[in-house]
Amino acid sequence: MNPSQFDTTTLWQQRFQRYIKESMGYWQYAARSNFLGFLLFLVIISSYYYANVLQRLPTNYPYIWIALLLLVPPLAASSIRTLLRQADRMFLLRIEHDMSAYFRKALTYSFTLQICWTLIAGIVLWPLYHHCTGDAAPPVWLMIALLLLVKVANLLGSWQESRFVDERWRRGSVIFRWLGTISAVYLQFQVNLLWASGTVLLLILIWLAMSRAIDRFLIGWDYLIQKEKQQQARLYAFFNWFTDVPQLGTRITRRSWISGVTTWIPFKQDATYLYLYTATLLRTELFAIVMRVTLIGGIAILVSSSDPVRAVIFGVTLLITIFQMSGLARAHRYTFWLEMYPLNVNAKPSALAFIIWYVLLAQTCVLAIPLLIRSSPIYVLVPIAGLAFVSFISRIVLKRKFQAAVLRESQ
Amino acid sequence: MVPILQIDSLFGGYLPGKPVLHNLSFAIRQGEMLGLIGLNGAGKSTTIKNILGLLRPQKGSIQVNGLTLAEEPIPYRAAYAYVPESPELYEELTIKEHLELTAMAYGLSKDEYLSRSASLLEEFQMKDKLNSFASQLSKGMKQKVMIMNAFLIEPALYIIDEPFLGLDPLAIRSLLELMVTMKRKGASFLISSHILSTIEKYCDNFVVLHKGHMVAQGGLGELRIQTGLQQASLDDIFYHLVQDAGR
């Protein structure tokens, strides 16, 4: 194929269709999990309270802070979804001169999406703004036009940043855009539209003048691909609330404050599995999940109003943690190193069961504190029963389950 | 004396009834370095996978130190270290933790671990990478981690699959020096590589595989006699053998 005839519009369309199809699949999971219902519920409740608060709010309320908080992020954050892939740096590099149609499509998509977010923020802000300014408010369409201008400037600025060779210039430009957006929104709501639009135009000119001398790539492949990966990972992380997203991979966090506990493990051959799975737990997302569950459980126990409810929350928190922790056995399923080591494979179930038991023990102790603060002394029986329960589940039930899995794998 | 690795009439592969390896037999004695050579797809990796136990022999037997994997899995596995062709590291562990885990898994004492890992880290210039994760390392550095893990154990047999790719010249030199040192101490090596000029200098014996069959075996001298190519390099001999077998 003649490279110059390669149709990058079609390429964008293909990728975009695949992207939408994949996202739709995950949105279905989200819908099935009643997330959308919950969202609707949240919208109704909060608009009720919003209307209530507005009635009592004095008209001289300094609403500018809320305006800044609502409008600046959707206006200034202008990452571009390019749907690029790692291999593009190799295969599309030779036609990078002819890629403008592709990136124009990408910019249009990002613009549409981000202007929707901005408008939603504007709609949320509008009643408050109207309440505070009354009839003194300038025409809506002029305000929207200025917001559009700021958004377009930010997006085009973000595109140019992606081409900068020097990372420091890029960072400088990002800071410039954010500060510029803050001043634009501030002037628009606090002074007047004329000042705001004048400043925006002036800032655009300053940016153009300053960026003229900056070295640029034709296309900043590495940066764009890295950004694209980050954005997709964020989207996957969101979908991961509702279903298992295989593309997400394992996210590793160092957690130096706790990962040092592996040094307490005796330096002995028997302790190899214990060492590996302890480090795995501490570095993966599972640890964060257990921490969150414990925190939420603890707070729920502290604020709930009756003793039996607290006991139930205690039990449910332990159950959720048991369920989550049993996933630790799935780590390193496909690591062939574990088959290489001169180790007795039966040591693995014991090590896993021990780690799970230990985590549950710690959680039981932590949750006992708010429970005993709030409940009558007889409720000391709850943590004791919990201890017996988690010991039984981890040391007997789960251990047997893991042993059966080891047996299956070795056949 | 029992050879450290003994392979007898091995048939092996991925699908039952469709062996990739046909009637492979060779042995590695103590202190011997054997080069396994062949084109892509000749069966080198399949041979190694059979030795490691990632594939089960369809026919024939494999013994390490006179033991089979099925009968004595733990001493069998303790006898060798493996360096894979493409590095495989735990995402969750730092480089230091990789070394610690290996030392624990192979039953090293803490003192042995500390002294050996210190000299390996020095040799491969990886001291400042101790607390890095695998994702932060280049391919060559990952390969160094694999090599350090293998040499940390100081096993009787080293199984090394294409060790030189991705390594910088200093690391290749260090690796070769280490191999020679360990060989003098009595360790044996099975090395699969395409860098024939290098392994020609270091290996005592060679096994030439072609389409799953062993087409030649022996020292460089024996291969020269077998092919009738006096003074030929391993490269020429290999070319001759593969051309012949192809016809």
Tab-separated table of C-alpha atoms in Angstrom, chain B:
chain	number	residue	atom	x	y	z
B	1	MET	CA	30.314	-41.482	38.536
B	2	VAL	CA	26.708	-40.656	37.766
B	3	PRO	CA	26.344	-37.909	35.140
B	4	ILE	CA	24.650	-34.772	36.433
B	5	LEU	CA	22.166	-34.903	33.550
B	6	GLN	CA	21.282	-38.065	31.689
B	7	ILE	CA	18.717	-38.096	28.888
B	8	ASP	CA	17.802	-41.462	27.349
B	9	SER	CA	15.760	-41.936	24.159
B	10	LEU	CA	13.576	-38.948	24.924
B	11	PHE	CA	10.439	-38.338	22.894
B	12	GLY	CA	8.563	-35.246	23.922
B	13	GLY	CA	6.289	-32.470	22.754
B	14	TYR	CA	3.069	-30.616	23.353
B	15	LEU	CA	0.511	-32.993	21.804
B	16	PRO	CA	0.271	-36.695	22.607
B	17	GLY	CA	1.266	-38.837	19.622
B	18	LYS	CA	2.957	-35.864	17.946
B	19	PRO	CA	6.400	-35.669	19.483
B	20	VAL	CA	8.587	-32.678	18.683
B	21	LEU	CA	11.682	-34.453	19.976
B	22	HIS	CA	12.661	-37.798	18.507
B	23	ASN	CA	14.894	-40.181	20.368
B	24	LEU	CA	17.157	-37.703	22.105
B	25	SER	CA	20.021	-39.136	24.164
B	26	PHE	CA	22.881	-37.263	25.735
B	27	ALA	CA	24.561	-36.764	29.077
B	28	ILE	CA	26.407	-34.005	30.909
B	29	ARG	CA	29.123	-35.017	33.361
B	30	GLN	CA	30.309	-33.042	36.344
B	31	GLY	CA	32.278	-29.956	35.345
B	32	GLU	CA	31.196	-30.224	31.712
B	33	MET	CA	29.700	-27.465	29.615
B	34	LEU	CA	27.377	-28.592	26.833
B	35	GLY	CA	26.069	-26.379	24.062
B	36	LEU	CA	22.630	-27.174	22.672
B	37	ILE	CA	22.381	-25.696	19.197
B	38	GLY	CA	19.785	-25.687	16.466
B	39	LEU	CA	17.650	-23.429	14.318
B	40	ASN	CA	14.492	-21.776	15.613
B	41	GLY	CA	11.973	-24.536	16.166
B	42	ALA	CA	14.598	-27.311	16.256
B	43	GLY	CA	13.446	-28.426	19.716
B	44	LYS	CA	15.910	-26.720	22.059
B	45	SER	CA	13.260	-25.112	24.257
B	46	THR	CA	11.174	-28.289	24.217
B	47	THR	CA	14.209	-30.215	25.461
B	48	ILE	CA	14.743	-27.715	28.254
B	49	LYS	CA	11.052	-27.736	29.191
B	50	ASN	CA	11.197	-31.512	29.493
B	51	ILE	CA	14.200	-31.302	31.790
B	52	LEU	CA	12.514	-28.641	33.925
B	53	GLY	CA	9.367	-30.712	34.195
B	54	LEU	CA	7.178	-28.125	32.469
B	55	LEU	CA	6.531	-30.906	29.926
B	56	ARG	CA	6.409	-34.622	30.719
B	57	PRO	CA	8.475	-36.974	28.527
B	58	GLN	CA	6.257	-38.988	26.193
B	59	LYS	CA	8.857	-41.732	26.074
B	60	GLY	CA	12.329	-42.136	27.481
B	61	SER	CA	13.767	-40.837	30.706
B	62	ILE	CA	15.502	-37.808	32.184
B	63	GLN	CA	17.672	-38.056	35.268
B	64	VAL	CA	19.314	-35.270	37.203
B	65	ASN	CA	21.967	-36.554	39.608
B	66	GLY	CA	20.567	-40.042	39.010
B	67	LEU	CA	17.072	-38.996	40.139
B	68	THR	CA	13.875	-38.609	38.146
B	69	LEU	CA	11.444	-35.781	38.740
B	70	ALA	CA	8.524	-38.113	39.366
B	71	GLU	CA	10.292	-40.090	42.080
B	72	GLU	CA	12.269	-37.391	43.882
B	73	PRO	CA	10.920	-33.983	42.897
B	74	ILE	CA	12.572	-31.919	45.629
B	75	PRO	CA	16.224	-33.086	45.308
B	76	TYR	CA	15.759	-33.125	41.516
B	77	ARG	CA	14.748	-29.456	41.511
B	78	ALA	CA	17.394	-28.464	44.029
B	79	ALA	CA	20.126	-29.721	41.699
B	80	TYR	CA	19.789	-27.100	38.985
B	81	ALA	CA	19.170	-23.434	38.344
B	82	TYR	CA	17.456	-22.138	35.253
B	83	VAL	CA	17.869	-18.881	33.362
B	84	PRO	CA	14.959	-18.458	30.950
B	85	GLU	CA	15.265	-16.949	27.500
B	86	SER	CA	12.904	-14.081	28.323
B	87	PRO	CA	13.209	-12.853	31.888
B	88	GLU	CA	10.255	-13.596	34.139
B	89	LEU	CA	10.116	-11.573	37.313
B	90	TYR	CA	7.533	-11.142	40.048
B	91	GLU	CA	5.870	-7.762	39.589
B	92	GLU	CA	5.298	-7.482	43.324
B	93	LEU	CA	8.890	-7.953	44.431
B	94	THR	CA	11.916	-5.685	44.373
B	95	ILE	CA	15.228	-7.004	43.035
B	96	LYS	CA	16.488	-7.532	46.570
B	97	GLU	CA	13.372	-9.493	47.418
B	98	HIS	CA	13.828	-11.663	44.323
B	99	LEU	CA	17.280	-12.617	45.552
B	100	GLU	CA	16.005	-13.230	49.084
B	101	LEU	CA	13.143	-15.361	47.855
B	102	THR	CA	15.451	-17.484	45.709
B	103	ALA	CA	17.903	-17.888	48.582
B	104	MET	CA	15.068	-19.018	50.871
B	105	ALA	CA	13.539	-21.352	48.299
B	106	TYR	CA	16.872	-23.124	47.797
B	107	GLY	CA	17.635	-23.271	51.513
B	108	LEU	CA	20.651	-20.939	51.648
B	109	SER	CA	21.717	-19.630	55.027
B	110	LYS	CA	21.430	-15.910	55.594
B	111	ASP	CA	25.225	-15.545	55.606
B	112	GLU	CA	25.618	-17.410	52.316
B	113	TYR	CA	22.899	-15.250	50.826
B	114	LEU	CA	24.465	-12.003	51.996
B	115	SER	CA	28.004	-12.729	50.804
B	116	ARG	CA	27.008	-14.247	47.454
B	117	SER	CA	24.427	-11.602	46.601
B	118	ALA	CA	26.848	-8.804	47.499
B	119	SER	CA	29.480	-10.052	45.065
B	120	LEU	CA	26.914	-10.750	42.316
B	121	LEU	CA	25.400	-7.289	42.655
B	122	GLU	CA	28.859	-5.820	42.425
B	123	GLU	CA	29.783	-7.954	39.409
B	124	PHE	CA	26.644	-7.053	37.456
B	125	GLN	CA	26.539	-3.427	38.623
B	126	MET	CA	23.036	-3.757	40.014
B	127	LYS	CA	23.635	-2.393	43.528
B	128	ASP	CA	21.676	0.786	42.900
B	129	LYS	CA	18.741	-1.201	41.502
B	130	LEU	CA	18.193	-3.254	44.675
B	131	ASN	CA	14.926	-1.572	45.572
B	132	SER	CA	13.573	-1.264	42.031
B	133	PHE	CA	10.610	-3.229	40.750
B	134	ALA	CA	10.759	-5.329	37.608
B	135	SER	CA	8.654	-2.798	35.707
B	136	GLN	CA	11.370	-0.198	36.229
B	137	LEU	CA	14.128	-2.286	34.626
B	138	SER	CA	15.236	-2.667	31.031
B	139	LYS	CA	15.251	-6.093	29.394
B	140	GLY	CA	18.998	-6.441	29.911
B	141	MET	CA	18.703	-5.620	33.611
B	142	LYS	CA	15.908	-8.139	34.040
B	143	GLN	CA	18.142	-10.712	32.403
B	144	LYS	CA	20.873	-9.801	34.882
B	145	VAL	CA	18.435	-10.421	37.732
B	146	MET	CA	17.684	-13.879	36.326
B	147	ILE	CA	21.397	-14.642	36.044
B	148	MET	CA	22.095	-13.396	39.577
B	149	ASN	CA	19.292	-15.567	40.921
B	150	ALA	CA	20.756	-18.638	39.222
B	151	PHE	CA	24.330	-18.039	40.347
B	152	LEU	CA	23.167	-17.228	43.871
B	153	ILE	CA	22.121	-20.843	44.352
B	154	GLU	CA	25.437	-22.291	43.113
B	155	PRO	CA	23.748	-25.485	41.947
B	156	ALA	CA	25.351	-28.557	40.407
B	157	LEU	CA	23.782	-27.826	37.013
B	158	TYR	CA	23.010	-24.557	35.265
B	159	ILE	CA	20.423	-24.600	32.480
B	160	ILE	CA	20.753	-21.385	30.531
B	161	ASP	CA	18.571	-20.529	27.562
B	162	GLU	CA	20.061	-17.935	25.198
B	163	PRO	CA	21.923	-16.012	27.910
B	164	PHE	CA	23.657	-13.281	25.918
B	165	LEU	CA	20.761	-11.470	24.262
B	166	GLY	CA	20.086	-8.046	25.741
B	167	LEU	CA	23.138	-8.065	27.991
B	168	ASP	CA	25.664	-5.260	27.727
B	169	PRO	CA	29.250	-6.226	26.838
B	170	LEU	CA	30.422	-5.935	30.447
B	171	ALA	CA	27.656	-8.215	31.655
B	172	ILE	CA	28.430	-10.801	28.952
B	173	ARG	CA	32.026	-10.790	30.117
B	174	SER	CA	30.986	-11.140	33.762
B	175	LEU	CA	28.637	-13.983	32.899
B	176	LEU	CA	31.306	-15.877	30.964
B	177	GLU	CA	33.839	-15.380	33.765
B	178	LEU	CA	31.345	-16.612	36.338
B	179	MET	CA	30.580	-19.641	34.190
B	180	VAL	CA	34.269	-20.506	34.001
B	181	THR	CA	34.708	-20.038	37.764
B	182	MET	CA	31.742	-22.247	38.601
B	183	LYS	CA	32.854	-24.833	36.071
B	184	ARG	CA	36.246	-25.035	37.781
B	185	LYS	CA	34.436	-25.597	41.068
B	186	GLY	CA	32.731	-28.590	39.429
B	187	ALA	CA	29.427	-27.184	38.171
B	188	SER	CA	27.956	-28.345	34.865
B	189	PHE	CA	26.210	-26.267	32.222
B	190	LEU	CA	23.574	-26.801	29.581
B	191	ILE	CA	23.582	-23.771	27.331
B	192	SER	CA	21.261	-23.150	24.440
B	193	SER	CA	22.457	-20.333	22.225
B	194	HIS	CA	22.638	-19.026	18.698
B	195	ILE	CA	25.876	-17.142	19.385
B	196	LEU	CA	27.993	-20.004	18.069
B	197	SER	CA	31.314	-18.138	18.066
B	198	THR	CA	31.033	-17.593	21.820
B	199	ILE	CA	29.901	-21.029	22.881
B	200	GLU	CA	32.482	-22.631	20.581
B	201	LYS	CA	35.145	-21.192	22.883
B	202	TYR	CA	33.517	-22.197	26.147
B	203	CYS	CA	31.656	-25.482	25.646
B	204	ASP	CA	33.304	-28.894	25.858
B	205	ASN	CA	30.616	-30.699	23.923
B	206	PHE	CA	27.752	-29.885	21.595
B	207	VAL	CA	24.411	-31.391	20.689
B	208	VAL	CA	23.088	-30.298	17.309
B	209	LEU	CA	19.315	-30.523	16.958
B	210	HIS	CA	17.489	-30.295	13.685
B	211	LYS	CA	13.721	-30.662	13.395
B	212	GLY	CA	13.643	-32.553	16.688
B	213	HIS	CA	16.357	-35.030	15.753
B	214	MET	CA	19.889	-35.130	17.059
B	215	VAL	CA	22.053	-34.761	13.934
B	216	ALA	CA	25.426	-34.641	15.659
B	217	GLN	CA	26.977	-34.756	19.087
B	218	GLY	CA	30.436	-34.457	20.608
B	219	GLY	CA	33.339	-32.075	21.036
B	220	LEU	CA	34.456	-29.695	18.309
B	221	GLY	CA	37.078	-32.233	17.150
B	222	GLU	CA	34.529	-35.023	16.892
B	223	LEU	CA	32.131	-32.777	14.982
B	224	ARG	CA	34.945	-31.917	12.551
B	225	ILE	CA	35.619	-35.601	11.955
B	226	GLN	CA	31.893	-36.375	11.619
B	227	THR	CA	31.446	-33.692	8.975
B	228	GLY	CA	34.826	-34.131	7.365
B	229	LEU	CA	35.522	-30.412	7.755
B	230	GLN	CA	39.019	-30.051	9.195
B	231	GLN	CA	39.812	-26.714	10.893
B	232	ALA	CA	36.200	-25.588	10.432
B	233	SER	CA	34.519	-23.306	12.969
B	234	LEU	CA	31.403	-24.399	14.840
B	235	ASP	CA	29.492	-21.980	12.654
B	236	ASP	CA	30.626	-23.739	9.447
B	237	ILE	CA	30.026	-27.173	10.912
B	238	PHE	CA	26.535	-26.193	12.013
B	239	TYR	CA	25.715	-24.771	8.580
B	240	HIS	CA	26.986	-27.958	6.933
B	241	LEU	CA	24.976	-30.210	9.274
B	242	VAL	CA	21.739	-28.296	8.886
B	243	GLN	CA	22.119	-28.086	5.102
B	244	ASP	CA	22.785	-31.823	4.908
B	245	ALA	CA	19.852	-32.728	7.107
B	246	GLY	CA	17.622	-30.425	5.132
B	247	ARG	CA	18.161	-32.364	1.933
